[in-house]
mmCIF file of C-alpha atoms in Angstrom:
data_model
loop_
_atom_site.group_PDB
_atom_site.id
_atom_site.type_symbol
_atom_site.label_atom_id
_atom_site.label_comp_id
_atom_site.label_asym_id
_atom_site.label_seq_id
_atom_site.Cartn_x
_atom_site.Cartn_y
_atom_site.Cartn_z
ATOM 1 C CA MET A 1 -126.390 -4.217 57.995
ATOM 2 C CA GLU A 2 -124.377 -2.612 55.215
ATOM 3 C CA ARG A 3 -121.647 -5.255 55.410
ATOM 4 C CA GLY A 4 -124.298 -7.955 55.147
ATOM 5 C CA LEU A 5 -125.724 -6.234 52.086
ATOM 6 C CA LEU A 6 -122.309 -6.119 50.416
ATOM 7 C CA ARG A 7 -121.634 -9.795 51.228
ATOM 8 C CA GLY A 8 -124.872 -10.703 49.483
ATOM 9 C CA LEU A 9 -123.792 -9.038 46.259
ATOM 10 C CA GLY A 10 -121.406 -10.305 43.626
ATOM 11 C CA GLY A 11 -118.260 -8.469 42.583
ATOM 12 C CA ALA A 12 -119.876 -6.670 39.635
ATOM 13 C CA HIS A 13 -122.876 -5.648 41.709
ATOM 14 C CA THR A 14 -120.608 -4.406 44.491
ATOM 15 C CA ARG A 15 -118.683 -2.234 42.039
ATOM 16 C CA GLY A 16 -121.951 -0.940 40.635
ATOM 17 C CA LEU A 17 -123.215 -0.079 44.111
ATOM 18 C CA PHE A 18 -119.931 1.651 44.933
ATOM 19 C CA GLY A 19 -120.120 3.643 41.686
ATOM 20 C CA ALA A 20 -123.702 4.662 42.371
ATOM 21 C CA ARG A 21 -122.815 5.849 45.860
ATOM 22 C CA LEU A 22 -119.848 7.777 44.468
ATOM 23 C CA LEU A 23 -122.138 9.570 42.022
ATOM 24 C CA LEU A 24 -124.636 10.201 44.834
ATOM 25 C CA GLY A 25 -121.931 11.847 46.927
ATOM 26 C CA LYS A 26 -120.852 13.971 43.971
ATOM 27 C CA GLY A 27 -124.442 15.073 43.439
ATOM 28 C CA GLU A 28 -124.985 15.858 47.124
ATOM 29 C CA ALA A 29 -121.766 17.859 47.501
ATOM 30 C CA PRO A 30 -123.087 21.229 46.205
ATOM 31 C CA THR A 31 -126.220 21.128 48.364
ATOM 32 C CA PHE A 32 -124.965 22.850 51.507
ATOM 33 C CA PRO A 33 -122.719 25.404 49.752
ATOM 34 C CA GLY A 34 -125.597 26.186 47.396
ATOM 35 C CA ASN A 35 -127.988 26.635 50.310
ATOM 36 C CA THR A 36 -125.517 28.953 52.064
ATOM 37 C CA LYS A 37 -125.234 31.037 48.910
ATOM 38 C CA ALA A 38 -129.020 31.213 48.537
ATOM 39 C CA ILE A 39 -129.443 32.327 52.157
ATOM 40 C CA GLY A 40 -126.769 34.985 51.627
ATOM 41 C CA ARG A 41 -128.709 36.308 48.645
ATOM 42 C CA TRP A 42 -132.190 36.202 50.194
ATOM 43 C CA PHE A 43 -131.660 37.093 53.869
ATOM 44 C CA PRO A 44 -130.038 40.071 55.591
ATOM 45 C CA ALA A 45 -127.160 39.132 57.903
ATOM 46 C CA ARG A 46 -129.193 39.497 61.106
ATOM 47 C CA GLU A 47 -131.621 36.769 59.967
ATOM 48 C CA ARG A 48 -129.302 34.216 58.425
ATOM 49 C CA SER A 49 -128.698 31.968 61.443
ATOM 50 C CA PHE A 50 -132.337 30.973 61.807
ATOM 51 C CA ALA A 51 -132.706 30.574 58.031
ATOM 52 C CA SER A 52 -129.657 28.279 57.975
ATOM 53 C CA SER A 53 -130.965 26.309 60.940
ATOM 54 C CA ILE A 54 -134.272 25.665 59.157
ATOM 55 C CA PHE A 55 -132.456 24.194 56.173
ATOM 56 C CA ASP A 56 -130.063 22.067 58.198
ATOM 57 C CA ALA A 57 -132.717 20.983 60.718
ATOM 58 C CA ALA A 58 -134.718 19.681 57.773
ATOM 59 C CA SER A 59 -131.893 17.218 57.079
ATOM 60 C CA LYS A 60 -132.194 15.984 60.683
ATOM 61 C CA LEU A 61 -135.976 15.691 60.432
ATOM 62 C CA SER A 62 -135.686 13.857 57.117
ATOM 63 C CA THR A 63 -133.392 11.370 58.849
ATOM 64 C CA ALA A 64 -135.834 10.958 61.738
ATOM 65 C CA ILE A 65 -138.631 10.299 59.257
ATOM 66 C CA GLY A 66 -136.643 8.480 56.598
ATOM 67 C CA VAL A 67 -134.592 6.002 58.626
ATOM 68 C CA PRO A 68 -137.544 4.126 60.177
ATOM 69 C CA LEU A 69 -139.550 4.416 56.954
ATOM 70 C CA ILE A 70 -136.723 3.073 54.792
ATOM 71 C CA GLY A 71 -135.996 0.451 57.458
ATOM 72 C CA ILE A 72 -139.569 -0.821 57.228
ATOM 73 C CA LEU A 73 -139.406 -0.810 53.408
ATOM 74 C CA LEU A 74 -136.097 -2.678 53.529
ATOM 75 C CA LEU A 75 -137.536 -5.369 55.789
ATOM 76 C CA LYS A 76 -140.826 -5.651 53.898
ATOM 77 C CA VAL A 77 -139.983 -5.240 50.201
ATOM 78 C CA GLY A 78 -136.173 -5.463 50.019
ATOM 79 C CA TRP A 79 -133.262 -3.047 49.737
ATOM 80 C CA ARG A 80 -133.654 -2.433 45.989
ATOM 81 C CA TRP A 81 -137.108 -0.901 46.362
ATOM 82 C CA SER A 82 -135.934 1.193 49.293
ATOM 83 C CA PHE A 83 -133.321 2.697 46.954
ATOM 84 C CA VAL A 84 -135.945 3.294 44.271
ATOM 85 C CA PHE A 85 -138.201 5.045 46.778
ATOM 86 C CA THR A 86 -135.536 7.474 47.976
ATOM 87 C CA GLY A 87 -134.385 8.112 44.419
ATOM 88 C CA LEU A 88 -137.897 9.044 43.279
ATOM 89 C CA ILE A 89 -138.360 11.441 46.201
ATOM 90 C CA SER A 90 -135.046 13.134 45.378
ATOM 91 C CA LEU A 91 -136.021 13.417 41.716
ATOM 92 C CA MET A 92 -139.363 15.017 42.587
ATOM 93 C CA TYR A 93 -137.623 17.493 44.886
ATOM 94 C CA PHE A 94 -135.195 18.388 42.096
ATOM 95 C CA VAL A 95 -138.062 19.133 39.698
ATOM 96 C CA LEU A 96 -139.887 21.218 42.323
ATOM 97 C CA PHE A 97 -136.773 23.185 43.282
ATOM 98 C CA SER A 98 -135.828 23.928 39.682
ATOM 99 C CA LYS A 99 -139.307 25.344 39.052
ATOM 100 C CA VAL A 100 -139.631 27.358 42.273
ATOM 101 C CA TYR A 101 -136.225 28.766 43.192
ATOM 102 C CA ARG A 102 -134.891 31.986 41.664
ATOM 103 C CA ASP A 103 -132.173 34.384 42.785
ATOM 104 C CA PRO A 104 -133.595 37.748 43.916
ATOM 105 C CA LYS A 105 -132.496 39.503 40.725
ATOM 106 C CA ASP A 106 -134.332 36.880 38.646
ATOM 107 C CA ASP A 107 -137.543 36.713 40.691
ATOM 108 C CA PRO A 108 -140.313 38.738 39.030
ATOM 109 C CA LYS A 109 -142.444 38.638 42.190
ATOM 110 C CA LEU A 110 -139.821 40.354 44.359
ATOM 111 C CA THR A 111 -140.938 43.885 45.172
ATOM 112 C CA GLU A 112 -138.629 46.895 45.374
ATOM 113 C CA VAL A 113 -139.267 47.175 49.117
ATOM 114 C CA GLU A 114 -138.228 43.547 49.633
ATOM 115 C CA GLN A 115 -135.126 44.042 47.517
ATOM 116 C CA LYS A 116 -134.058 47.049 49.574
ATOM 117 C CA TYR A 117 -134.725 45.125 52.789
ATOM 118 C CA ILE A 118 -132.404 42.328 51.666
ATOM 119 C CA GLU A 119 -129.670 44.668 50.413
ATOM 120 C CA GLY A 120 -129.916 47.147 53.271
ATOM 121 C CA ASP A 121 -128.187 44.899 55.796
ATOM 122 C CA PHE A 122 -125.007 44.088 53.889
ATOM 123 C CA GLU A 123 -121.957 44.500 56.103
ATOM 124 C CA SER A 124 -120.111 46.707 53.595
ATOM 125 C CA PRO A 125 -121.051 48.510 50.368
ATOM 126 C CA ASP A 126 -118.735 46.470 48.159
ATOM 127 C CA VAL A 127 -120.149 43.042 49.057
ATOM 128 C CA GLY A 128 -122.137 42.935 45.874
ATOM 129 C CA ASP A 129 -119.041 43.764 43.812
ATOM 130 C CA ARG A 130 -116.937 41.080 45.497
ATOM 131 C CA ASP A 131 -119.723 38.593 44.945
ATOM 132 C CA THR A 132 -119.371 38.913 41.160
ATOM 133 C CA VAL A 133 -115.589 38.299 41.097
ATOM 134 C CA PRO A 134 -114.766 34.574 41.181
ATOM 135 C CA SER A 135 -111.737 33.345 43.126
ATOM 136 C CA SER A 136 -109.512 30.537 41.948
ATOM 137 C CA LEU A 137 -109.330 27.281 43.857
ATOM 138 C CA ARG A 138 -105.610 27.865 44.443
ATOM 139 C CA TYR A 139 -106.335 31.247 46.018
ATOM 140 C CA LEU A 140 -109.047 29.790 48.281
ATOM 141 C CA ALA A 141 -106.808 26.895 49.335
ATOM 142 C CA ARG A 142 -104.266 29.398 50.676
ATOM 143 C CA GLN A 143 -106.792 31.158 52.909
ATOM 144 C CA ARG A 144 -106.568 30.202 56.578
ATOM 145 C CA LYS A 145 -110.325 30.619 57.075
ATOM 146 C CA VAL A 146 -111.057 28.239 54.215
ATOM 147 C CA LEU A 147 -108.653 25.628 55.579
ATOM 148 C CA ARG A 148 -110.155 25.877 59.058
ATOM 149 C CA LEU A 149 -113.666 25.689 57.644
ATOM 150 C CA THR A 150 -112.731 22.620 55.604
ATOM 151 C CA LEU A 151 -111.212 20.887 58.631
ATOM 152 C CA GLY A 152 -114.193 21.715 60.828
ATOM 153 C CA PHE A 153 -116.832 20.594 58.351
ATOM 154 C CA GLY A 154 -114.831 17.506 57.460
ATOM 155 C CA SER A 155 -114.828 16.481 61.129
ATOM 156 C CA TYR A 156 -118.525 17.304 61.483
ATOM 157 C CA ASN A 157 -119.476 15.315 58.383
ATOM 158 C CA TYR A 158 -117.462 12.319 59.556
ATOM 159 C CA LEU A 159 -119.419 12.124 62.807
ATOM 160 C CA TYR A 160 -122.709 13.031 61.098
ATOM 161 C CA TYR A 161 -122.486 10.209 58.575
ATOM 162 C CA LEU A 162 -121.109 7.848 61.203
ATOM 163 C CA LEU A 163 -124.288 8.301 63.214
ATOM 164 C CA LEU A 164 -126.454 8.285 60.100
ATOM 165 C CA THR A 165 -125.165 4.937 58.830
ATOM 166 C CA TRP A 166 -123.836 3.229 61.970
ATOM 167 C CA LEU A 167 -126.450 4.010 64.604
ATOM 168 C CA PRO A 168 -129.112 1.389 63.682
ATOM 169 C CA SER A 169 -126.470 -1.340 63.377
ATOM 170 C CA TYR A 170 -124.886 -0.266 66.675
ATOM 171 C CA LEU A 171 -128.178 -0.443 68.531
ATOM 172 C CA SER A 172 -128.891 -3.836 66.993
ATOM 173 C CA SER A 173 -125.509 -5.562 67.398
ATOM 174 C CA ALA A 174 -124.039 -3.925 70.506
ATOM 175 C CA LEU A 175 -127.183 -3.322 72.560
ATOM 176 C CA HIS A 176 -129.203 -6.288 71.210
ATOM 177 C CA ILE A 177 -132.200 -4.261 70.039
ATOM 178 C CA ASP A 178 -133.999 -5.910 67.132
ATOM 179 C CA LEU A 179 -133.446 -4.202 63.786
ATOM 180 C CA LEU A 180 -136.958 -2.784 63.439
ATOM 181 C CA HIS A 181 -136.891 -1.153 66.889
ATOM 182 C CA SER A 182 -133.334 0.108 66.323
ATOM 183 C CA PHE A 183 -134.664 2.127 63.388
ATOM 184 C CA LEU A 184 -137.270 3.650 65.700
ATOM 185 C CA TYR A 185 -134.699 4.380 68.447
ATOM 186 C CA THR A 186 -132.636 6.199 65.835
ATOM 187 C CA ASP A 187 -135.333 8.881 65.631
ATOM 188 C CA VAL A 188 -134.644 10.243 69.108
ATOM 189 C CA PRO A 189 -131.215 11.873 68.561
ATOM 190 C CA TRP A 190 -132.213 13.356 65.210
ATOM 191 C CA LEU A 191 -135.462 14.851 66.505
ATOM 192 C CA LEU A 192 -133.632 16.421 69.444
ATOM 193 C CA ALA A 193 -130.909 17.694 67.126
ATOM 194 C CA ALA A 194 -133.472 19.374 64.869
ATOM 195 C CA GLY A 195 -135.139 21.078 67.841
ATOM 196 C CA ILE A 196 -131.804 22.216 69.295
ATOM 197 C CA GLU A 197 -130.660 23.578 65.951
ATOM 198 C CA LEU A 198 -133.842 25.565 65.329
ATOM 199 C CA THR A 199 -133.739 26.992 68.855
ATOM 200 C CA THR A 200 -130.065 27.915 68.596
ATOM 201 C CA GLY A 201 -130.524 29.593 65.225
ATOM 202 C CA TRP A 202 -133.394 31.669 66.568
ATOM 203 C CA VAL A 203 -131.476 32.667 69.727
ATOM 204 C CA VAL A 204 -128.384 33.672 67.725
ATOM 205 C CA ASP A 205 -130.451 35.932 65.457
ATOM 206 C CA VAL A 206 -132.241 37.513 68.437
ATOM 207 C CA LEU A 207 -128.947 38.277 70.200
ATOM 208 C CA ILE A 208 -127.420 39.787 67.057
ATOM 209 C CA GLN A 209 -130.525 41.913 66.435
ATOM 210 C CA ARG A 210 -130.264 43.214 70.012
ATOM 211 C CA GLY A 211 -126.749 44.471 69.365
ATOM 212 C CA TRP A 212 -124.568 41.604 70.539
ATOM 213 C CA ASP A 213 -121.339 41.116 68.593
ATOM 214 C CA ALA A 214 -122.128 38.561 65.882
ATOM 215 C CA ASN A 215 -118.612 37.091 65.804
ATOM 216 C CA TRP A 216 -118.522 36.438 69.543
ATOM 217 C CA VAL A 217 -122.030 34.990 69.648
ATOM 218 C CA ARG A 218 -121.227 32.538 66.874
ATOM 219 C CA LYS A 219 -117.806 31.681 68.324
ATOM 220 C CA VAL A 220 -119.295 30.818 71.734
ATOM 221 C CA VAL A 221 -121.963 28.637 70.127
ATOM 222 C CA LEU A 222 -119.361 26.998 67.890
ATOM 223 C CA VAL A 223 -116.948 26.152 70.726
ATOM 224 C CA PHE A 224 -119.659 24.899 73.097
ATOM 225 C CA GLY A 225 -121.444 22.884 70.404
ATOM 226 C CA THR A 226 -118.244 21.300 69.138
ATOM 227 C CA ALA A 227 -117.276 20.355 72.693
ATOM 228 C CA CYS A 228 -120.627 18.601 73.089
ATOM 229 C CA GLY A 229 -119.744 16.582 69.981
ATOM 230 C CA LEU A 230 -117.248 14.681 72.136
ATOM 231 C CA GLY A 231 -120.256 13.020 73.743
ATOM 232 C CA ILE A 232 -119.848 10.296 71.135
ATOM 233 C CA LEU A 233 -117.060 8.955 73.383
ATOM 234 C CA GLY A 234 -119.651 8.389 76.105
ATOM 235 C CA ALA A 235 -121.753 6.342 73.706
ATOM 236 C CA ALA A 236 -118.783 4.061 73.082
ATOM 237 C CA ASN A 237 -118.769 3.073 76.781
ATOM 238 C CA ALA A 238 -122.550 2.873 77.255
ATOM 239 C CA HIS A 239 -124.040 -0.491 78.116
ATOM 240 C CA THR A 240 -127.750 0.375 77.885
ATOM 241 C CA ALA A 241 -129.796 1.846 75.066
ATOM 242 C CA MET A 242 -130.931 4.785 77.197
ATOM 243 C CA ARG A 243 -127.396 5.880 78.103
ATOM 244 C CA ALA A 244 -126.227 5.452 74.547
ATOM 245 C CA LEU A 245 -129.093 7.563 73.207
ATOM 246 C CA ILE A 246 -128.416 10.312 75.783
ATOM 247 C CA TRP A 247 -124.748 10.573 74.793
ATOM 248 C CA ILE A 248 -125.498 10.356 71.085
ATOM 249 C CA SER A 249 -128.185 13.046 71.430
ATOM 250 C CA ILE A 250 -125.749 15.344 73.252
ATOM 251 C CA SER A 251 -123.173 14.777 70.545
ATOM 252 C CA ILE A 252 -125.310 15.368 67.466
ATOM 253 C CA GLY A 253 -127.329 18.107 69.198
ATOM 254 C CA GLY A 254 -124.155 20.052 70.056
ATOM 255 C CA LEU A 255 -122.737 19.674 66.563
ATOM 256 C CA SER A 256 -126.019 20.834 65.056
ATOM 257 C CA ALA A 257 -125.985 23.937 67.258
ATOM 258 C CA ALA A 258 -122.365 24.639 66.261
ATOM 259 C CA LEU A 259 -123.391 25.104 62.624
ATOM 260 C CA GLN A 260 -124.823 28.536 63.441
#
């Protein structure tokens, strides 16, 4: 579908579309790090997994809702208006977020009891001090944890956006499902992924609150979820829509759980 769109555009329009997508990616980049920072400021450590899962599951639900909706708009009114529609929604969300969100120290409605509840679960007394000291990019690039995190999230994002952009076309061209129904089939893996992620986040928090070692709980979930991500290989050899959707659901569901 995307290749057909690009073939229908001239050279100047193609460059303009590429530039717009580049700017979109640049604008999206801070979203997940910013959300992680906000959760770290607003939630004690024992509640952060479920809070993170709510945020990330929302991206899965938005895909489940948005893909068929945008697909219908694309077929009915054209691709330009589908871009306008998504752009307006993003703009409205930006205005709402800028008016609503405040860090705890800047929120006049935050009570002293709530502030103590948030601060009372920090892992060590100097977390707040470290939080105010910025680290250089060179320093971060030398940290093994940062490099591993970058590699892991890079691999996750590759598969995530592969499924996000390729799945409708795959169902249409490889499994001969008409384009409109392929948009609807796309909902299934994303809905399951959102449910799995919310459940996993809740279970992780419950186990940590009951005294389980947080590092081991998260490591087990990470390893098992990442292993399930290999289910995308099963989709490559599937010859029916049902089998393909099962393997794709296992893959994206496992990767979603691994984010805890």
